[in-house]
Amino acid sequence: MGHYIFETHSQDRELKRLKHIEEAFDDVSMALMKKTGIRPDDHCLEIGPGAGSLMKWMGEQVGTQGRVTGIDKNTKYIAHLNEAPYEVIEGDFSNHAPSGLFDHVHCRYVLIHNPEKKRMISKIRKALKPGAMLVLEEPDFTSAKLLNAPEDQARWRVNSAICKMFVDLGLHPGYGLTLPQKLEKEGFEVLEVCSNLHFASGMTPVAKVMGESASALRDQYIATGEVSSSDLDQYIKQTENLSVWSVYYSTISVLARNPVGPE
């Protein structure tokens, strides 16, 4: 997978950030997973479970006769999911093949950090049964750079720094925009594409995610040359201000099916 940008974030602060992500985005993720037809006895794979809320929810859907496998480089936050139907694997999905085939796979905010995205999508397809379902969700950080007013220079520069940080790492800050095409090229049947623009005030879950991310990645943002420490202080302060509204970024979610039979 390469170097994960939040790898050096303190465990407590990273858990806090992951909990904010769950609060902000789980409703959409669960709604899409319901459309996959998840039911008792199914086998599910969660790639990058984070703090584990979706993995736990999938377990409630499949019951003890089903199976929910979660694979993550850091399993500290999901270690408590240690009884049926849960299976926790510590490692990088890029270098690990879970046993068996799955009825459903979910993956959120993982591919954008992976320089070998094409190989990873191919590997996901091989992990799915014929006719099985996939939900992939990835961000587009370029939307914040384009849609926020340039008059707010601190926010403008932070958005520029976020995009440049990904580019400097050889990654695509707008990767979510490419998801439908990437999945089709790998042979998936794209059933639905949902694009959510995260326009929110301070103190909302998505604002808290971005404020915590800015605190964790302060040095990386400054290293891009696009932003100053005072810009970051102002940006973080705005994420805590109910009267300040901002386009933080957008998420593209894709519901797809692994075809049955020859393509």
Coordinates of C-alpha atoms in Angstrom, one line a residue:
M1 CA 0.0 0.0 0.0
G2 CA 2.9 2.3 0.5
H3 CA 3.1 4.9 3.3
Y4 CA -0.3 5.7 4.8
I5 CA -0.4 9.4 5.6
F6 CA -2.0 9.0 9.0
E7 CA 0.3 6.2 10.1
T8 CA 2.2 8.4 12.6
H9 CA -1.0 9.9 14.1
S10 CA -1.4 9.1 17.8
Q11 CA -3.7 6.2 18.4
D12 CA -6.2 8.2 20.5
R13 CA -6.3 11.1 18.0
E14 CA -6.6 8.7 15.0
L15 CA -9.5 6.9 16.7
K16 CA -11.2 10.2 17.2
R17 CA -10.8 11.1 13.5
L18 CA -12.1 7.7 12.5
K19 CA -15.1 8.0 14.7
H20 CA -15.9 11.4 13.1
I21 CA -15.7 9.7 9.7
E22 CA -18.2 7.1 10.8
E23 CA -20.6 9.7 12.1
A24 CA -20.3 11.7 8.9
F25 CA -20.6 9.0 6.3
D26 CA -22.0 5.7 7.7
D27 CA -25.6 6.4 6.8
V28 CA -24.8 6.7 3.1
S29 CA -22.5 3.6 3.3
M30 CA -25.1 1.5 5.0
A31 CA -27.8 2.6 2.6
L32 CA -25.7 1.4 -0.3
M33 CA -24.8 -1.8 1.4
K34 CA -28.5 -2.5 1.9
K35 CA -28.9 -2.3 -1.9
T36 CA -26.4 -5.1 -2.3
G37 CA -29.0 -7.5 -0.8
I38 CA -27.0 -8.4 2.3
R39 CA -28.8 -11.1 4.2
P40 CA -28.2 -13.8 6.9
D41 CA -25.5 -16.3 6.2
D42 CA -23.7 -14.1 3.6
H43 CA -19.9 -13.7 3.6
C44 CA -18.6 -10.1 3.6
L45 CA -15.3 -8.4 3.4
E46 CA -14.5 -5.0 4.8
I47 CA -11.2 -3.5 3.5
G48 CA -9.9 -0.9 5.9
P49 CA -12.5 -1.1 8.6
G50 CA -11.1 1.8 10.6
A51 CA -12.9 2.0 13.9
G52 CA -15.2 -0.9 12.8
S53 CA -18.7 0.5 12.8
L54 CA -19.6 -0.8 9.3
M55 CA -17.9 -4.2 10.0
K56 CA -20.1 -4.5 13.2
W57 CA -23.2 -3.5 11.2
M58 CA -22.5 -6.1 8.5
G59 CA -22.2 -8.7 11.2
E60 CA -25.6 -7.8 12.6
Q61 CA -27.0 -8.4 9.1
V62 CA -25.4 -11.8 8.4
G63 CA -25.8 -13.3 11.8
T64 CA -23.5 -15.9 13.5
Q65 CA -23.9 -18.3 10.5
G66 CA -22.4 -15.7 8.2
R67 CA -18.9 -14.3 8.1
V68 CA -17.5 -10.7 8.1
T69 CA -13.8 -10.4 7.5
G70 CA -12.1 -7.2 8.2
I71 CA -8.5 -6.5 7.0
D72 CA -6.5 -3.5 8.1
K73 CA -2.9 -2.6 8.8
N74 CA -4.0 -1.3 12.2
T75 CA -6.4 -3.7 13.9
K76 CA -6.3 -2.1 17.4
Y77 CA -9.7 -0.5 16.9
I78 CA -11.5 -3.7 15.8
A79 CA -9.7 -6.3 18.0
H80 CA -12.9 -6.5 20.1
L81 CA -14.7 -8.1 17.2
N82 CA -13.3 -11.5 18.0
E83 CA -16.3 -13.8 18.0
A84 CA -18.5 -15.2 15.2
P85 CA -19.3 -13.9 12.6
Y86 CA -16.2 -11.7 12.7
E87 CA -12.7 -12.4 11.5
V88 CA -10.0 -9.8 11.9
I89 CA -6.8 -9.9 9.7
E90 CA -3.9 -7.6 10.4
G91 CA -2.1 -6.7 7.2
D92 CA -2.3 -4.9 3.9
F93 CA -5.0 -6.2 1.4
S94 CA -2.5 -5.5 -1.4
N95 CA -0.3 -8.2 0.0
H96 CA -2.8 -10.5 1.6
A97 CA -5.5 -12.8 0.1
P98 CA -8.4 -13.6 2.5
S99 CA -9.5 -17.2 2.2
G100 CA -12.7 -18.0 0.4
L101 CA -15.0 -15.9 -1.9
F102 CA -17.3 -13.2 -0.7
D103 CA -20.9 -12.1 -1.4
H104 CA -20.2 -8.5 -0.6
V105 CA -17.2 -6.2 -0.4
H106 CA -17.1 -2.7 1.0
C107 CA -14.1 -0.3 0.9
R108 CA -14.1 3.4 1.9
Y109 CA -11.2 5.9 1.6
V110 CA -8.6 3.2 1.1
L111 CA -7.8 3.2 -2.7
I112 CA -6.8 6.9 -2.7
H113 CA -3.8 6.0 -0.5
N114 CA -2.7 3.1 -2.6
P115 CA -0.3 3.6 -5.5
E116 CA -1.3 0.2 -7.0
K117 CA -5.0 0.9 -7.3
K118 CA -5.5 -1.1 -10.5
R119 CA -4.0 -4.2 -9.1
M120 CA -6.1 -3.8 -5.9
I121 CA -9.4 -3.5 -7.8
S122 CA -8.5 -6.6 -9.8
K123 CA -7.7 -8.4 -6.5
I124 CA -11.1 -7.3 -5.1
R125 CA -12.8 -8.8 -8.1
K126 CA -11.1 -12.1 -7.6
A127 CA -12.3 -12.1 -4.0
L128 CA -15.9 -11.8 -5.1
K129 CA -18.3 -14.7 -6.1
P130 CA -19.9 -14.4 -9.6
G131 CA -22.8 -12.0 -9.2
A132 CA -21.5 -10.7 -5.9
M133 CA -21.7 -7.0 -5.0
L134 CA -19.2 -4.3 -4.3
V135 CA -19.4 -0.8 -2.8
L136 CA -16.4 1.4 -3.2
E137 CA -16.3 5.0 -1.8
E138 CA -13.5 7.4 -2.5
P139 CA -13.0 11.2 -2.0
D140 CA -12.4 14.0 -4.5
F141 CA -10.5 16.8 -2.8
T142 CA -10.2 18.9 -6.0
S143 CA -13.9 19.9 -5.5
A144 CA -12.9 21.9 -2.4
K145 CA -10.2 23.7 -4.3
L146 CA -12.6 24.6 -7.2
L147 CA -15.7 25.5 -5.3
N148 CA -14.5 27.5 -2.2
A149 CA -14.2 31.3 -2.7
P150 CA -10.6 32.3 -3.3
E151 CA -11.3 35.4 -1.1
D152 CA -10.8 33.1 1.9
Q153 CA -7.1 32.8 1.3
A154 CA -6.3 30.5 4.3
R155 CA -8.9 28.0 3.3
W156 CA -7.9 28.3 -0.4
R157 CA -4.3 27.6 0.4
V158 CA -5.1 24.6 2.7
N159 CA -7.2 23.1 -0.1
S160 CA -4.3 23.6 -2.5
A161 CA -1.9 22.0 0.0
I162 CA -4.2 18.9 0.4
C163 CA -4.2 18.4 -3.4
K164 CA -0.5 19.0 -3.7
M165 CA 0.3 16.6 -0.9
F166 CA -1.4 13.8 -2.7
V167 CA 0.3 14.7 -6.0
D168 CA 3.7 14.8 -4.4
L169 CA 3.1 11.3 -3.1
G170 CA 2.3 10.1 -6.6
L171 CA -1.4 9.9 -5.7
H172 CA -4.5 11.4 -7.3
P173 CA -6.4 13.9 -5.1
G174 CA -9.5 13.6 -7.2
Y175 CA -9.4 9.8 -7.4
G176 CA -13.1 9.3 -6.6
L177 CA -14.0 10.9 -9.9
T178 CA -12.4 8.0 -11.8
L179 CA -14.0 5.2 -9.9
P180 CA -16.9 4.3 -12.3
Q181 CA -14.5 4.1 -15.3
K182 CA -11.9 2.2 -13.3
L183 CA -14.4 -0.4 -12.2
E184 CA -15.8 -0.8 -15.7
K185 CA -12.4 -1.4 -17.1
E186 CA -11.8 -4.2 -14.6
G187 CA -15.0 -5.9 -15.8
F188 CA -17.5 -4.8 -13.1
E189 CA -21.0 -3.9 -13.9
V190 CA -21.6 -0.4 -12.5
L191 CA -25.2 -0.2 -11.1
E192 CA -25.3 3.1 -9.3
V193 CA -23.0 6.1 -8.7
C194 CA -23.7 8.5 -5.8
S195 CA -21.8 11.8 -5.5
N196 CA -22.1 13.7 -2.2
L197 CA -20.7 17.2 -1.9
H198 CA -19.7 17.8 1.7
F199 CA -20.9 21.4 2.2
A200 CA -21.1 21.9 5.9
S201 CA -20.6 24.4 8.8
G202 CA -18.0 24.1 11.5
M203 CA -18.6 21.6 14.3
T204 CA -20.4 19.1 12.0
P205 CA -18.8 15.6 11.7
V206 CA -17.2 16.3 8.3
A207 CA -15.7 19.6 9.6
K208 CA -14.3 17.7 12.6
V209 CA -12.8 15.1 10.2
M210 CA -11.0 17.8 8.2
G211 CA -9.9 19.8 11.3
E212 CA -8.4 16.7 12.9
S213 CA -6.8 15.8 9.6
A214 CA -5.2 19.2 9.3
S215 CA -3.8 18.9 12.8
A216 CA -2.4 15.4 12.1
L217 CA -0.9 16.4 8.7
R218 CA 0.2 19.9 9.6
D219 CA 3.9 19.2 8.7
Q220 CA 3.0 17.4 5.4
Y221 CA 0.7 20.3 4.4
I222 CA 3.4 22.9 5.2
A223 CA 6.0 20.9 3.3
T224 CA 4.0 21.4 0.0
G225 CA 4.9 25.1 0.1
E226 CA 1.3 26.0 -0.4
V227 CA 0.3 26.9 3.1
S228 CA 1.7 28.5 6.3
S229 CA 1.2 27.5 9.9
S230 CA -1.0 30.5 10.5
D231 CA -3.2 29.4 7.5
L232 CA -3.6 26.1 9.2
D233 CA -4.5 27.6 12.5
Q234 CA -7.2 29.7 10.8
Y235 CA -8.5 26.7 8.9
I236 CA -8.8 24.6 12.0
K237 CA -10.5 27.4 13.9
Q238 CA -13.0 27.7 11.1
T239 CA -13.8 23.9 11.4
E240 CA -14.9 24.7 15.0
N241 CA -17.1 27.7 14.1
L242 CA -20.8 27.0 13.5
S243 CA -21.2 30.1 11.5
V244 CA -18.5 29.3 8.9
W245 CA -19.7 27.1 6.0
S246 CA -17.3 25.4 3.6
V247 CA -17.1 22.9 0.8
Y248 CA -14.7 20.4 2.4
Y249 CA -14.6 17.8 -0.4
S250 CA -16.9 15.3 -2.1
T251 CA -17.3 11.5 -1.9
I252 CA -18.1 9.3 -4.9
S253 CA -19.7 6.0 -4.0
V254 CA -20.1 3.3 -6.5
L255 CA -22.3 0.2 -6.3
A256 CA -21.2 -2.5 -8.7
R257 CA -21.6 -6.2 -9.5
N258 CA -19.1 -8.9 -10.4
P259 CA -20.7 -10.3 -13.6
V260 CA -22.0 -13.9 -13.8
G261 CA -20.4 -15.9 -16.5
P262 CA -18.1 -14.7 -19.4
E263 CA -17.8 -11.0 -20.1

